Amino acid sequence: MTTLRISSPSRPAAAAATMLCGAALLFLAALTSAHATVNPPIRMTHGIEYMSGGIGSDEAQLMETVAPRWPATLEFAIKDHKGADFASDVRVTVRDSRGTVLLDNVASEGPFMVARLDPGTYEVEARLRGNTLKQTLQVAPGTPARMAFLWPAGTDMASAGTRTVQ
């Protein structure tokens, strides 16, 4: 009868290998979490899902990446002397073609908002610091719609009003 003998590594070598693997995993986890971007939460009102964010370059890049997967994307900015600065805390109201409110005065949590709107025509109101801009949004089947709201430089309470964007 032949006896098969299986050799095993010594206990100190096994412990060292385990510690080395554990240290490598901790390093990779720390490296990954330092670069991870958390999705802004998806919210729902009146049966319409929406997500808003874009504060910081990582979250802005994330919103740009997911925007083509949503039927409607809204972008908010204030014009300045060099171009435009992103705006957040914009209050958004969306009505369908019958005037039914789908998003009712929801607050943006950054310069981007995406919404799951069915194909159709919508009136979008965006209010920032007492200044309201209105636009008509057309959502076509299978084609993401994108709309930008650009407030004039110096937008503040003293210049409050409602404007229709052409």
Tab-separated table of N, CA, C and O in Angstrom, residues 48 71 116-122 139:
chain	number	residue	atom	x	y	z
A	48	ILE	N	-43.376	60.499	-11.659
A	48	ILE	CA	-42.255	60.831	-12.546
A	48	ILE	C	-40.947	60.686	-11.776
A	48	ILE	O	-40.755	61.325	-10.741
A	71	PRO	N	-34.991	60.427	-20.789
A	71	PRO	CA	-35.675	61.142	-21.879
A	71	PRO	C	-35.472	62.653	-21.872
A	71	PRO	O	-35.495	63.280	-22.926
A	116	ARG	N	-37.654	61.165	-16.289
A	116	ARG	CA	-38.271	60.152	-17.156
A	116	ARG	C	-39.647	60.653	-17.587
A	116	ARG	O	-40.662	60.324	-16.987
A	117	LEU	N	-39.625	61.469	-18.629
A	117	LEU	CA	-40.873	62.000	-19.193
A	117	LEU	C	-41.252	61.183	-20.420
A	117	LEU	O	-40.386	60.819	-21.227
A	118	ASP	N	-42.538	60.910	-20.581
A	118	ASP	CA	-43.023	60.227	-21.773
A	118	ASP	C	-42.899	61.168	-22.967
A	118	ASP	O	-42.856	62.395	-22.800
A	119	PRO	N	-42.873	60.623	-24.191
A	119	PRO	CA	-42.858	61.497	-25.372
A	119	PRO	C	-44.037	62.464	-25.320
A	119	PRO	O	-45.145	62.094	-24.937
A	120	GLY	N	-43.762	63.711	-25.662
A	120	GLY	CA	-44.808	64.725	-25.648
A	120	GLY	C	-44.221	66.118	-25.525
A	120	GLY	O	-43.009	66.318	-25.600
A	121	THR	N	-45.106	67.085	-25.319
A	121	THR	CA	-44.724	68.491	-25.187
A	121	THR	C	-44.960	68.916	-23.747
A	121	THR	O	-46.014	68.635	-23.171
A	122	TYR	N	-43.981	69.622	-23.191
A	122	TYR	CA	-44.038	70.034	-21.789
A	122	TYR	C	-43.657	71.506	-21.663
A	122	TYR	O	-42.838	72.011	-22.423
A	139	VAL	N	-40.210	66.099	-26.104
A	139	VAL	CA	-39.576	64.807	-25.880
A	139	VAL	C	-40.081	63.871	-26.967
A	139	VAL	O	-41.280	63.606	-27.054
